[in-house]
Coordinates of C-alpha atoms and ligand atoms in Angstrom, one line a residue:
Chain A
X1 CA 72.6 85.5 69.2
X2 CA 72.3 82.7 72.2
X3 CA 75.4 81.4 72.8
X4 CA 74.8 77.2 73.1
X5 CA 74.9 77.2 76.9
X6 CA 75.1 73.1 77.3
X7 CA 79.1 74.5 75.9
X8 CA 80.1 76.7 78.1
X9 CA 82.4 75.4 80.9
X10 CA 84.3 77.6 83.2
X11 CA 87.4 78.7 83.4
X12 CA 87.4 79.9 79.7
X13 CA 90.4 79.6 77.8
X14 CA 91.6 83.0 76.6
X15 CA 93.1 83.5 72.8
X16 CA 94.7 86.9 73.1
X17 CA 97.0 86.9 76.3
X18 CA 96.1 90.6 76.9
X19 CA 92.2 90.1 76.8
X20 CA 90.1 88.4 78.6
X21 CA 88.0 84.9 77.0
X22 CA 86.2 86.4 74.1
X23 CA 82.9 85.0 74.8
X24 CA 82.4 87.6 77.9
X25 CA 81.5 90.0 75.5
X26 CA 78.7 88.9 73.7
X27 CA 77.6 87.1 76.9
X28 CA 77.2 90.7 78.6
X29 CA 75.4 91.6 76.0
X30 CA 72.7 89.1 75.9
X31 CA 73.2 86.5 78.6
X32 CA 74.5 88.7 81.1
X33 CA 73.0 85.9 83.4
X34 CA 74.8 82.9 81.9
X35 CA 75.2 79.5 83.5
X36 CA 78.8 78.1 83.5
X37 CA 79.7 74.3 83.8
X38 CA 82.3 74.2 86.6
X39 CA 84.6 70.5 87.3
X40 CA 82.4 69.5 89.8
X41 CA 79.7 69.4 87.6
X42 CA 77.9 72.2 89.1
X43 CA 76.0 75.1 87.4
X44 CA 77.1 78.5 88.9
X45 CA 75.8 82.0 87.1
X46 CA 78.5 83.8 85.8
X47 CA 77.9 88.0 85.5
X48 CA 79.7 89.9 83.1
X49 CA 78.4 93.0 83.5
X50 CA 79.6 96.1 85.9
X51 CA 76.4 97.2 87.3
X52 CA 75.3 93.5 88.0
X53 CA 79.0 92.7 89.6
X54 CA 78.8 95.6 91.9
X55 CA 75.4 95.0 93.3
X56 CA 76.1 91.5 94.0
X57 CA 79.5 92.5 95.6
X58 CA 77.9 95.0 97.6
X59 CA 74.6 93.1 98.8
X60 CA 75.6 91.4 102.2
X61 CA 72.7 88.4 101.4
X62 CA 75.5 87.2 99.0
X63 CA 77.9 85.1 101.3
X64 CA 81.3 84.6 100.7
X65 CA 82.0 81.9 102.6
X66 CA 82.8 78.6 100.5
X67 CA 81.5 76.0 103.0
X68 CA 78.9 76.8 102.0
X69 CA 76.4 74.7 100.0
X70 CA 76.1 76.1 96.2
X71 CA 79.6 78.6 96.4
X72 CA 81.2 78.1 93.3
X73 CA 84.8 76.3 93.8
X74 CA 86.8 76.6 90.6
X75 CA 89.2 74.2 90.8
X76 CA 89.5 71.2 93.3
X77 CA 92.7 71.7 95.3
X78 CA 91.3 75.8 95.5
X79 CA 88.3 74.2 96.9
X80 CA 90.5 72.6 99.8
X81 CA 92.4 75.9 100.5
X82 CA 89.3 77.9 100.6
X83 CA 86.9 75.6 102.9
X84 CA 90.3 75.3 105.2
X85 CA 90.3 79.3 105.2
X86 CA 88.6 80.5 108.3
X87 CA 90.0 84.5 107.8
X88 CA 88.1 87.4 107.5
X89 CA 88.6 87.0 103.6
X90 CA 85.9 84.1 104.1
X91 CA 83.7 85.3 106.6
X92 CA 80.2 86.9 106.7
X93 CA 79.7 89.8 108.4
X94 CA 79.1 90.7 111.4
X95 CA 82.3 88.3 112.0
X96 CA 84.2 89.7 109.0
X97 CA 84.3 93.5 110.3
X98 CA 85.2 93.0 113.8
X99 CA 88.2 90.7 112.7
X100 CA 89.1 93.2 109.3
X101 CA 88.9 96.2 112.2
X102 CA 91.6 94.7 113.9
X103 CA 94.1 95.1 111.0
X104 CA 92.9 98.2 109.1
X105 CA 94.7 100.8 111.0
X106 CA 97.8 99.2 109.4
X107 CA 96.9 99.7 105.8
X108 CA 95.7 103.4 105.6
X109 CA 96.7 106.1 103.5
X110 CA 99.0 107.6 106.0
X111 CA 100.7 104.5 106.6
X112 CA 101.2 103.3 103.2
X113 CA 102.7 107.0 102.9
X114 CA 105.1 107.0 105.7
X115 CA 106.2 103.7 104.4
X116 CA 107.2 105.0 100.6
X117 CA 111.1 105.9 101.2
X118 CA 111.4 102.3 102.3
X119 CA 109.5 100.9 99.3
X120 CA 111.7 103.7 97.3
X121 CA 114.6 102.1 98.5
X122 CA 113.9 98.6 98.1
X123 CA 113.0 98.7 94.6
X124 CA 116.2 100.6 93.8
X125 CA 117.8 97.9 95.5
X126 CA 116.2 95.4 93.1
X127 CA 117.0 96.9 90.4
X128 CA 120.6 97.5 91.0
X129 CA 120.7 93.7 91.7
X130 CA 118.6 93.0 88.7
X131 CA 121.1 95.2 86.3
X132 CA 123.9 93.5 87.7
X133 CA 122.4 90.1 86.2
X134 CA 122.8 88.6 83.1
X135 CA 121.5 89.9 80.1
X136 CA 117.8 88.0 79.7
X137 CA 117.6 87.6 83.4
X138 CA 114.1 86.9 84.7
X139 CA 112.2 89.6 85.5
X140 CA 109.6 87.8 87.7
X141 CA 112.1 85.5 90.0
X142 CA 114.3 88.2 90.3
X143 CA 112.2 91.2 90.6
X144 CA 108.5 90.9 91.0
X145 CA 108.6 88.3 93.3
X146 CA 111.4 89.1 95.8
X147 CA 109.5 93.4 96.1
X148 CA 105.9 92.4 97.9
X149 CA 107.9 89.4 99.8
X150 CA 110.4 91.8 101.3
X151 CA 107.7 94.2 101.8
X152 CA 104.6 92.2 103.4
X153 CA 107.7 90.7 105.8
X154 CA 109.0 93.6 107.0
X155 CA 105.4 95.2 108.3
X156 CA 104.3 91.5 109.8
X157 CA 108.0 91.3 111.5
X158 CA 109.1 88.1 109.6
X159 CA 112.4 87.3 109.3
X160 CA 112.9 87.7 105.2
X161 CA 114.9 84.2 105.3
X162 CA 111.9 82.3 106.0
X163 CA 110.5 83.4 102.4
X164 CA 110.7 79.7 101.1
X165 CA 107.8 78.7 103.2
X166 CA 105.5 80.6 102.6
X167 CA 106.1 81.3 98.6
X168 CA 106.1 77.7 98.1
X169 CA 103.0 77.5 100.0
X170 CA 101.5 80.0 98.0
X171 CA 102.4 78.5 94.9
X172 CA 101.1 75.1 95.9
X173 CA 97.4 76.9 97.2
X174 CA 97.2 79.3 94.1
X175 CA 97.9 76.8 91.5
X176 CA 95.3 74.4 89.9
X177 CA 96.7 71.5 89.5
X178 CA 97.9 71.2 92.7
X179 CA 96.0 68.2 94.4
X180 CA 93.7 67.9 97.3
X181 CA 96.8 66.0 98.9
X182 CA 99.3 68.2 98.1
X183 CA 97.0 71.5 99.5
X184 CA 96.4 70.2 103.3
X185 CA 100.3 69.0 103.6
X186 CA 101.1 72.4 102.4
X187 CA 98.6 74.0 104.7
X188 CA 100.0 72.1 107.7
X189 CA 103.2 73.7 107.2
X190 CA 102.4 77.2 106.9
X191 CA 100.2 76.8 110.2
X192 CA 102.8 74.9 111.9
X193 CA 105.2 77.9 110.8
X194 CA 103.2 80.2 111.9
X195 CA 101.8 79.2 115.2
X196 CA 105.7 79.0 116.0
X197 CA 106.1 82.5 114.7
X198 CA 103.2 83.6 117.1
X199 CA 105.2 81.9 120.0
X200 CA 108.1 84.4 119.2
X201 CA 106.3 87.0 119.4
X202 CA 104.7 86.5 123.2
X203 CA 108.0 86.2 124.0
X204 CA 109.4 88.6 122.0
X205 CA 107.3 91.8 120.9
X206 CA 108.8 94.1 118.2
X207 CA 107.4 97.2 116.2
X208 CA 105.0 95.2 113.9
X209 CA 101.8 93.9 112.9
X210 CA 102.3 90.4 114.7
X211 CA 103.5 91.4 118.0
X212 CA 99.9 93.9 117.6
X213 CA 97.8 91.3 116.8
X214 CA 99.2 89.0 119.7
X215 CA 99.2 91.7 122.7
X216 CA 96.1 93.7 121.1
X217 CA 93.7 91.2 120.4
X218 CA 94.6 87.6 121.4
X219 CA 96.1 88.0 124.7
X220 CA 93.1 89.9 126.1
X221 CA 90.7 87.0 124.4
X222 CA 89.2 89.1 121.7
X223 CA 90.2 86.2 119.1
X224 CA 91.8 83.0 119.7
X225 CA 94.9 81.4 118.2
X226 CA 93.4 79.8 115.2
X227 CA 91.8 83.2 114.3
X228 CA 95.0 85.0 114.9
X229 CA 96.8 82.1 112.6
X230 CA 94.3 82.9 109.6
X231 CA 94.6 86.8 109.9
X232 CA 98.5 86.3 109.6
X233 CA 98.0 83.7 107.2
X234 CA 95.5 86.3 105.0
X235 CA 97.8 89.0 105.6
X236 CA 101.4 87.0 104.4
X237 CA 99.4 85.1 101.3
X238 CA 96.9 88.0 99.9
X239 CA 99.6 90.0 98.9
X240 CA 102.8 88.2 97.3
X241 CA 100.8 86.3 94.0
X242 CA 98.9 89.4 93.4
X243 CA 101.5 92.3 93.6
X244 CA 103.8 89.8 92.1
X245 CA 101.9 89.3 89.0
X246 CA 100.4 92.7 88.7
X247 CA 104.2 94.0 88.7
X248 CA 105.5 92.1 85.6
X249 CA 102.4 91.5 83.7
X250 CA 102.3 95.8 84.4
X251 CA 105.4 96.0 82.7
X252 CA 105.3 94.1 79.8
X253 CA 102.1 95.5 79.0
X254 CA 103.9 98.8 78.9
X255 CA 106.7 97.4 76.9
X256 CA 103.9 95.9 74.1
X257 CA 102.5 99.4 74.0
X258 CA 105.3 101.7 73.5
X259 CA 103.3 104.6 72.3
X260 CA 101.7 104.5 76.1
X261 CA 105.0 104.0 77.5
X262 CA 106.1 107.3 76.3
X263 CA 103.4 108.5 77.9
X264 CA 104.3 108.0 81.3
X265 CA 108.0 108.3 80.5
X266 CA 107.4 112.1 79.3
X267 CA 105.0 113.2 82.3
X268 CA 105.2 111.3 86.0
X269 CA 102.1 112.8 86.4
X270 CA 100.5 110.0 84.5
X271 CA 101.7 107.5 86.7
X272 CA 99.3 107.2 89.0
X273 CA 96.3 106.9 86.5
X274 CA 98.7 104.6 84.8
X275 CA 98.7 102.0 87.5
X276 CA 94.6 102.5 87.7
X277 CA 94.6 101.7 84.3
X278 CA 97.1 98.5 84.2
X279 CA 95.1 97.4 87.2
X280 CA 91.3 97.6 84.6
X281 CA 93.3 96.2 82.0
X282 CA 95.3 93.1 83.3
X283 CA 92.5 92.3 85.9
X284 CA 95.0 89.6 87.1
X285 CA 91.9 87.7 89.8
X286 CA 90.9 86.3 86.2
X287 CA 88.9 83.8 87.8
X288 CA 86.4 86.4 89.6
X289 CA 85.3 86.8 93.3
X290 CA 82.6 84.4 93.7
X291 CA 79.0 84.3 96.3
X292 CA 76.2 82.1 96.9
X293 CA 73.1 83.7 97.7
X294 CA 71.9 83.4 101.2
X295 CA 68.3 84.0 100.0
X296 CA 66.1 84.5 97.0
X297 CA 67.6 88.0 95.8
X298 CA 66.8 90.3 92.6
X299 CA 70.0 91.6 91.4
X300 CA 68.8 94.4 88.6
X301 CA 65.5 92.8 87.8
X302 CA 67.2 89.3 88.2
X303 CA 65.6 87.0 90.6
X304 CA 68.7 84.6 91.6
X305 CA 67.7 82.1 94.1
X306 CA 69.0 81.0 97.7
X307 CA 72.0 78.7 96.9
X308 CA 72.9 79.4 94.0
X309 CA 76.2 80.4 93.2
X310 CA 77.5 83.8 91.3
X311 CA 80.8 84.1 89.8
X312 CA 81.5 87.7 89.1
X313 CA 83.9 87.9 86.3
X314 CA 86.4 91.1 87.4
X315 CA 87.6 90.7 84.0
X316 CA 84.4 91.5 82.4
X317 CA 83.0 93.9 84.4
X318 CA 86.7 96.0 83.7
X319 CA 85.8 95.7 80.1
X320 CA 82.2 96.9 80.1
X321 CA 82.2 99.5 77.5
X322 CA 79.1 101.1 79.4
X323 CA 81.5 102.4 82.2
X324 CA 84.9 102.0 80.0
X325 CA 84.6 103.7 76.7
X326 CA 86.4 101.1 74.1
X327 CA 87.1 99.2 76.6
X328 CA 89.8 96.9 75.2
X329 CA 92.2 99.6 74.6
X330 CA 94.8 100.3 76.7
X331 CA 95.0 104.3 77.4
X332 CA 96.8 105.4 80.2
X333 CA 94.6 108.7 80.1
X334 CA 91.5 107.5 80.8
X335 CA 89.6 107.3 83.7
X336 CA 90.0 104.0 84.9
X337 CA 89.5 104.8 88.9
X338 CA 85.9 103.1 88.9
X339 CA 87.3 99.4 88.2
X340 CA 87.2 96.1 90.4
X341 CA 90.0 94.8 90.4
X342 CA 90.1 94.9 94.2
X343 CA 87.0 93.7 94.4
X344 CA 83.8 96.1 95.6
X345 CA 81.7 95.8 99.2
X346 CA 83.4 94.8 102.3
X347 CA 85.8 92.7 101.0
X348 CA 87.1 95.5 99.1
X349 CA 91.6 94.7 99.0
X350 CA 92.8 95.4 102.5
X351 CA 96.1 96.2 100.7
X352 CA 95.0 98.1 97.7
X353 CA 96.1 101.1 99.1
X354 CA 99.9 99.6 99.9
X355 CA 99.8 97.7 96.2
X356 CA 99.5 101.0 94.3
X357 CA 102.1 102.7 96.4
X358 CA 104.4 100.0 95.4
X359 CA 103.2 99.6 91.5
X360 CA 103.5 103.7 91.2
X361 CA 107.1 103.3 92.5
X362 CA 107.9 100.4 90.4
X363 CA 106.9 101.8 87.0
X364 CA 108.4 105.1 88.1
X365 CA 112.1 103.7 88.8
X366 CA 112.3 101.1 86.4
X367 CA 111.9 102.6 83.0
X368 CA 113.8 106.3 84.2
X369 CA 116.7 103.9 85.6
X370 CA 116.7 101.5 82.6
X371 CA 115.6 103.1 79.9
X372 CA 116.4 100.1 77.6
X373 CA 115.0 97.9 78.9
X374 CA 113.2 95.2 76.3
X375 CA 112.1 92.0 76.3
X376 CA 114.9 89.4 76.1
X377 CA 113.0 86.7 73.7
X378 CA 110.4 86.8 71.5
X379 CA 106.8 87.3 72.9
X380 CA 105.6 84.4 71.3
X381 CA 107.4 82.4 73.8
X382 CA 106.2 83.8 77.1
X383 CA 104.5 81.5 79.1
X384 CA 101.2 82.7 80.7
X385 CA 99.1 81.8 83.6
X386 CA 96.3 80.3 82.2
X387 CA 95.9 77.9 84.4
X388 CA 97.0 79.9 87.5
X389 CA 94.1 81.6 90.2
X390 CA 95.8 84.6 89.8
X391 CA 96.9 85.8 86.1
X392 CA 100.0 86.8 85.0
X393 CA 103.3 85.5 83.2
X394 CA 105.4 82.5 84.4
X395 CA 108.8 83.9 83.3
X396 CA 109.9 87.3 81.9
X397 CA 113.3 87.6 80.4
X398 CA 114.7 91.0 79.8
X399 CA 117.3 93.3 78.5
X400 CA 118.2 96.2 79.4
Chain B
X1 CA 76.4 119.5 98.9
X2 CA 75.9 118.2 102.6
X3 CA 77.8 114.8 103.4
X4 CA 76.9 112.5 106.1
X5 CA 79.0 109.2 107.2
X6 CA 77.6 106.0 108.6
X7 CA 81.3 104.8 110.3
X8 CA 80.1 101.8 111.3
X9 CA 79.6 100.3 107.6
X10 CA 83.7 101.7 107.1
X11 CA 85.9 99.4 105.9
X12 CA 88.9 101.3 105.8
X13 CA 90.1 100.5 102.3
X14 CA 90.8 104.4 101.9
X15 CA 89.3 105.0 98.9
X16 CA 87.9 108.3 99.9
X17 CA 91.3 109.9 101.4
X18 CA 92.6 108.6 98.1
X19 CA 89.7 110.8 96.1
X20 CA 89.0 113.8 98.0
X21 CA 91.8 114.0 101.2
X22 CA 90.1 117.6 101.8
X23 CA 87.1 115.9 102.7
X24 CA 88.2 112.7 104.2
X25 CA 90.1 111.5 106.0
X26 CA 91.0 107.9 108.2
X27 CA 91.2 107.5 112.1
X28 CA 95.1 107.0 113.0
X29 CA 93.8 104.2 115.6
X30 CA 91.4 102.2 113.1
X31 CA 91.8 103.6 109.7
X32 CA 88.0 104.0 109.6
X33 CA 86.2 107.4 108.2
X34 CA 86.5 110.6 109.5
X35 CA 84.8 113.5 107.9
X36 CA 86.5 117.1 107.9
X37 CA 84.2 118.8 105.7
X38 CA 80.4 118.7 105.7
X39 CA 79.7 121.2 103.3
X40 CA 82.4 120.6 100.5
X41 CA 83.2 124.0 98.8
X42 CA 81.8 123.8 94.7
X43 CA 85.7 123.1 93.6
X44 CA 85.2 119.7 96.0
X45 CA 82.2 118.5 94.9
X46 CA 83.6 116.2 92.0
X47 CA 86.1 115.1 93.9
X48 CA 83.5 114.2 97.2
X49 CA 80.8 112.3 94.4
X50 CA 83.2 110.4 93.5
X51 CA 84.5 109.5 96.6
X52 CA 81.0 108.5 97.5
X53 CA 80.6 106.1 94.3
X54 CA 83.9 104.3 94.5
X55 CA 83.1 103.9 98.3
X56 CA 82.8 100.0 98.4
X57 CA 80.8 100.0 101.4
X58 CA 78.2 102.3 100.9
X59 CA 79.8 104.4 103.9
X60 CA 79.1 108.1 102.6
X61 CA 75.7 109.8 101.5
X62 CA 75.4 113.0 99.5
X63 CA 72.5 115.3 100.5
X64 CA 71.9 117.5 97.6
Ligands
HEM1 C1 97.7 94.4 92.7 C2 97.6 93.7 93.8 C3 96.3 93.2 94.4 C4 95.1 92.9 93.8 C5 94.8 92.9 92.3 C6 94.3 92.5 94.9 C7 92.9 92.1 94.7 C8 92.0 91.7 95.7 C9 90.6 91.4 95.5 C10 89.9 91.4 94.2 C11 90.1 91.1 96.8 C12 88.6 90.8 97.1 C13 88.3 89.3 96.9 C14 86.9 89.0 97.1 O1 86.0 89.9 97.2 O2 86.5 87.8 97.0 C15 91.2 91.3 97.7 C16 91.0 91.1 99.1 C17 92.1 91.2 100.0 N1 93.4 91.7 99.7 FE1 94.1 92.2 97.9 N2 94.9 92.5 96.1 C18 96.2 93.0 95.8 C19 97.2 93.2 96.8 C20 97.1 93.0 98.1 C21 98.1 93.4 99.1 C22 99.5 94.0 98.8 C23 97.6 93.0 100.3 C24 98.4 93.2 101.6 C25 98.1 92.8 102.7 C26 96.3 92.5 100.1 C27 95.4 92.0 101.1 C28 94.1 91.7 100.9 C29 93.2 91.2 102.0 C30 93.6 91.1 103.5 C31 92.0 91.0 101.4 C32 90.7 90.5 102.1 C33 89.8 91.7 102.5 C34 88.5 91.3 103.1 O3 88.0 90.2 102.9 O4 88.0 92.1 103.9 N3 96.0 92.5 98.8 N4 92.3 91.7 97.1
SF4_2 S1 85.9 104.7 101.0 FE1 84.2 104.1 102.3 S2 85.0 102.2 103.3 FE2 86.8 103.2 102.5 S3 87.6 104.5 104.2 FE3 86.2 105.8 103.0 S4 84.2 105.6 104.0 FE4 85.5 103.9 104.7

């Protein structure tokens, strides 16, 4: 069956909040080389299968930089806040490993491990704050949101106060109808914020990732202020949408599926493999991580040209039933470890190792200390983040 | 099993310590790939293939 092609624009809507469009299914199976219609007007492949994703993700001839003639932009005012990016998230290598190497010793296993008692304690601190809310309180405002915030601000050495700035800046670059207008003023802010924050810290150096970066790297010259801006810039933004979303789209997942819940309720154990799974299933970077080829580059017997532009769809390729056996289930005992949803190749999440620490402690704590806990109106009326470069739920009321 | 490393591919994002932390492990100053076992014993193999697939970076090679 060939799907008309002249059809298919891109984003797709979805029908079933829970699953991605439905046409990525049958497109894996026999266009697994489609070409999508983006706003622009452009004509970007999008892949849908695993095997295809990966190699493109891994394959360094694919450049992820979006100035970049041919790299897909999805939505205009992302296009702004991508071509203005100039971190290591955008770069090319050889650039983008000397400038990730600077950071990475902050992220390991070890240090996401050391840093669990505090995560511990935070989210108990939520969640007595939370309980002590009314009834049908929202979960995301006053839960999801406020964990990575508190988190990401305490390793960078930012004074938790200042969270207005830079959540409203990531709301603003993150959301799709933001205009081109709205994306630069925002832009200007955050840098202007920053750049003062940097100023602090050559005055004042503390015990964190900022002071590092300053005496480490950009007073001896190794990168200059701009740089240093976009690392912190990466390093503030990368993580707040996407723990926040993955947090309370994780949970009402587990509260739609109550025979899973059990699950994990009954055994801990489970947990971790839980939060693999939740992360394969949700897939919240719904929109994909997206390349243009440098050069003329066969991808599985695929020839795609230079300049041309591949959207890999981290949705699909998490529901590939060649890797994922029934694949739109939701099992918290299978073996979901092999999924994308951090991406694959050197842009692999930088923080993937902190977000499950803090998604295996969330999950945890919240359904042993409130074991009632429901959804507060009927699902019908959740709102969810169609629209939104990162997936998730607007607003999730609960009871408890 | 024999495994090699190519460190200078590493991109730190710890998916082998997270797989097989008998096997791997990640430099305190740089978080980049150390290797502590060369010859995994039999009960480690699994473990050590499949920290070599999920490696993003094509860091570790198995040498049957
Ligand atoms: C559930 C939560 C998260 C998800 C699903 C997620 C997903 C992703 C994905 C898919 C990429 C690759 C993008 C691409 O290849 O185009 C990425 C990159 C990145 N993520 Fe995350 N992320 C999460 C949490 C975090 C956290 C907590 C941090 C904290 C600092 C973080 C920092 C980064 C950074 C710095 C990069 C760029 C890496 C590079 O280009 O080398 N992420 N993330
Ligand atoms: S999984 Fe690969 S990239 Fe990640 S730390 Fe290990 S060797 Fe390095």
């Amino acid at each position: 069956m060939a799907l008309d092609l002249a059809e298919l624009s891109y984003p797709m809507q979805r029908s079933c909040p829970f699953h991605p469009p439905e046409a990525y299914a049958p497109l894996r199976e026999n266009q697994p080389f489609a070409r999508v219609r983006l706003w622009d007007g452009s004509h970007p492949y999008l892949l849908t299968r695993y095997e295809d994703i990966r190699a493109v993700l891994a394959e360094p001839r694919f450049s992820c930089e979006p100035v970049r003639e041919g790299f897909p932009h999805v939505y205009e005012g992302r296009m702004v806040a991508d071509k203005a990016d100039r971190s290591f998230l955008r770069l090319d290598n050889p650039e983008h490993d000397r400038l990730r190497r600077m950071v990475t010793k902050e992220f390991t296993v070890k240090k996401v491990q050391a840093l669990r008692p505090y995560i511990q304690a935070t989210v108990d601190r939520l969640i007595d704050n939370y309980a002590a809310m009314p009834q049908g309180s929202d979960f995301v405002e006053h839960f999801a949101a406020p964990l990575p915030t508190d988190i990401i601000t305490l390793l960078l050495g930012i004074p938790y106060e200042d969270h207005e700035i830079f959540r409203r800046a990531t709301r603003i670059q993150f959301g799709s109808r933001s205009t081109p207008a709205e994306v630069r003023e925002s832009l200007a802010e955050l840098f202007g914020y920053l750049d003062a924050l940097i100023t602090r810290k050559e005055a004042e150096p503390a015990d964190d990732v900022v002071s590092r970066l300053v005496h480490d790297q950009y007073r001896p010259g190794h990168i200059d202020r701009i740089t240093l801006i976009n690392i912190v810039r990466l390093l503030l933004s990368a993580g707040h949408q996407t723990t926040q979303n993955m947090t309370a789209l994780g949970v009402l997942t587990l509260l739609q599926h109550p025979d899973q819940l059990a699950l994990i309720r009954a055994d801990a154990s489970l947990i971790p493999g839980a939060v693999e799974e939740l992360l394969r299933f949700s897939s919240i970077l719904h929109t994909g991580a997206r390349r243009v080829a440098l050069e003329d580059i066969d991808v599985n017997g695929h020839l795609v040209r230079a300049g041309e532009g591949v959207i890999c769809s981290i949705p699909a390729a998490n529901r590939d039933g060649e890797l994922f056996p029934d694949p739109d289930r939701f099992d918290v005992t299978r073996d979901a470890g092999p999924h994308v949803a951090f991406g694959f190749g050197v842009h692999q999440c930088l923080g993937q190792v902190l977000a499950r620490a803090e998604l295996q402690i969330v999950y945890e704590t919240l359904f042993r200390r409130l074991p009632e806990l429901r959804l507060a109106v009927p699902f019908e009326s959740l709102r969810f983040r169609h629209d939104m470069f990162v997936y998730g739920v607007h607003e999730l009321p609960l009871s408890w | 099993m024999r495994v090699t490393i190519d460190k200078s591919r590493c991109i730190a994002a710890g998916q082998c310590v997270l797989n097989a932390p008998f096997v791997f492990d990640q430099g305190e100053e740089d978080g980049i790939v150390i290797l502590l076992k060369e010859d995994p014993p039999p009960e480690q193999e699994e473990h050590t293939r499949r920290a070599a697939r999920l490696c993003p970076a094509e860091a570790i090679k198995l040498h049957d």
